[in-house]
Amino acid sequence: MIGMPNELYWDSTREEVDAVFRQRADYDAAQNKAANLRAGLVAATLINIYRKPGARTVKPSDFVVQERQYMSPKEGRTFMDRWAATENADRTVRGKSK
């Protein structure tokens, strides 16, 4: 599974085995990203060959899902406060127009 002989696995500490698993996971993630970019290259090439004049050029990275970035709690609160203010303003305007 991780390419580690049984003897080495059983003689290793938990931290060493954990490090091997993390390294393998990083390697697998890099391999998957490379494979996705290669598939994206094929897709982008086909789309760009047959695209209409004036249409934007498609890049291989357009077909690769980007890692999701999460908001910090402070950013989340700011976002929700802005959203709530907009919603409240819209509801106030709709309520007055009735």
Short mmCIF file of C-alpha atoms in Angstrom, two decimals:
data_model
loop_
_atom_site.label_atom_id
_atom_site.label_comp_id
_atom_site.label_asym_id
_atom_site.label_seq_id
_atom_site.Cartn_x
_atom_site.Cartn_y
_atom_site.Cartn_z
CA MET A 1 0.00 0.00 0.00
CA ILE A 2 2.69 2.51 0.92
CA GLY A 3 5.64 0.57 -0.47
CA MET A 4 7.12 -0.17 2.95
CA PRO A 5 8.35 -3.68 3.88
CA ASN A 6 6.51 -5.30 6.81
CA GLU A 7 9.67 -5.53 8.93
CA LEU A 8 10.37 -1.83 8.53
CA TYR A 9 6.74 -0.97 9.27
CA TRP A 10 6.70 -2.93 12.53
CA ASP A 11 10.09 -1.54 13.62
CA SER A 12 9.06 2.08 12.96
CA THR A 13 7.62 4.55 15.41
CA ARG A 14 4.15 5.98 14.93
CA GLU A 15 5.67 9.31 13.85
CA GLU A 16 7.84 7.63 11.20
CA VAL A 17 4.91 5.71 9.74
CA ASP A 18 2.80 8.87 9.81
CA ALA A 19 5.54 10.74 7.92
CA VAL A 20 5.64 8.00 5.27
CA PHE A 21 1.84 8.16 4.87
CA ARG A 22 1.94 11.97 4.55
CA GLN A 23 4.74 11.78 1.98
CA ARG A 24 2.81 9.18 -0.01
CA ALA A 25 -0.36 11.29 0.13
CA ASP A 26 1.56 14.33 -1.14
CA TYR A 27 3.07 12.24 -3.94
CA ASP A 28 -0.33 10.85 -4.94
CA ALA A 29 -1.86 14.35 -4.93
CA ALA A 30 0.93 15.63 -7.20
CA GLN A 31 0.45 12.67 -9.56
CA ASN A 32 -3.31 13.26 -9.71
CA LYS A 33 -2.83 16.96 -10.43
CA ALA A 34 -0.37 16.16 -13.22
CA ALA A 35 -2.80 13.63 -14.74
CA ASN A 36 -5.64 16.15 -14.56
CA LEU A 37 -3.51 18.80 -16.28
CA ARG A 38 -2.63 16.35 -19.06
CA ALA A 39 -6.31 15.57 -19.58
CA GLY A 40 -7.02 19.31 -19.48
CA LEU A 41 -4.39 19.85 -22.15
CA VAL A 42 -6.18 17.44 -24.48
CA ALA A 43 -9.58 19.00 -23.76
CA ALA A 44 -8.26 22.56 -24.17
CA THR A 45 -6.57 21.67 -27.45
CA LEU A 46 -9.77 20.22 -28.90
CA ILE A 47 -11.88 23.14 -27.74
CA ASN A 48 -9.39 25.72 -29.02
CA ILE A 49 -9.21 24.05 -32.44
CA TYR A 50 -12.97 24.34 -32.90
CA ARG A 51 -13.68 27.57 -31.02
CA LYS A 52 -15.55 30.36 -32.76
CA PRO A 53 -13.74 33.53 -33.79
CA GLY A 54 -13.59 35.94 -30.88
CA ALA A 55 -14.20 33.26 -28.25
CA ARG A 56 -11.73 33.19 -25.41
CA THR A 57 -8.84 30.75 -25.45
CA VAL A 58 -9.31 27.85 -23.05
CA LYS A 59 -6.40 26.81 -20.80
CA PRO A 60 -5.69 23.30 -19.46
CA SER A 61 -6.02 24.67 -15.91
CA ASP A 62 -9.65 25.59 -16.69
CA PHE A 63 -10.44 21.88 -16.36
CA VAL A 64 -8.65 21.32 -13.06
CA VAL A 65 -10.52 21.83 -9.81
CA GLN A 66 -8.64 24.29 -7.65
CA GLU A 67 -8.07 23.65 -3.97
CA ARG A 68 -10.79 25.30 -1.99
CA GLN A 69 -9.68 28.18 0.17
CA TYR A 70 -11.62 28.76 3.33
CA MET A 71 -12.38 32.07 4.98
CA SER A 72 -11.03 32.85 8.40
CA PRO A 73 -13.70 33.35 11.08
CA LYS A 74 -13.19 37.12 10.81
CA GLU A 75 -13.59 37.06 7.02
CA GLY A 76 -16.67 34.87 7.36
CA ARG A 77 -18.28 37.24 9.82
CA THR A 78 -17.53 40.25 7.59
CA PHE A 79 -19.02 38.42 4.60
CA MET A 80 -22.16 37.46 6.50
CA ASP A 81 -22.57 40.99 7.91
CA ARG A 82 -22.41 42.46 4.39
CA TRP A 83 -24.84 39.85 3.09
CA ALA A 84 -27.28 40.51 5.95
CA ALA A 85 -27.08 44.28 5.41
CA THR A 86 -27.88 43.83 1.71
CA GLU A 87 -30.76 41.45 2.45
CA ASN A 88 -32.21 43.79 5.08
CA ALA A 89 -31.96 46.77 2.73
CA ASP A 90 -33.72 44.82 -0.04
CA ARG A 91 -36.49 43.72 2.31
CA THR A 92 -36.96 47.29 3.53
CA VAL A 93 -37.29 48.56 -0.04
CA ARG A 94 -39.71 45.75 -0.96
CA GLY A 95 -41.77 46.44 2.16
CA LYS A 96 -42.11 50.16 1.34
CA SER A 97 -43.15 49.52 -2.27
CA LYS A 98 -46.21 47.45 -1.29
#
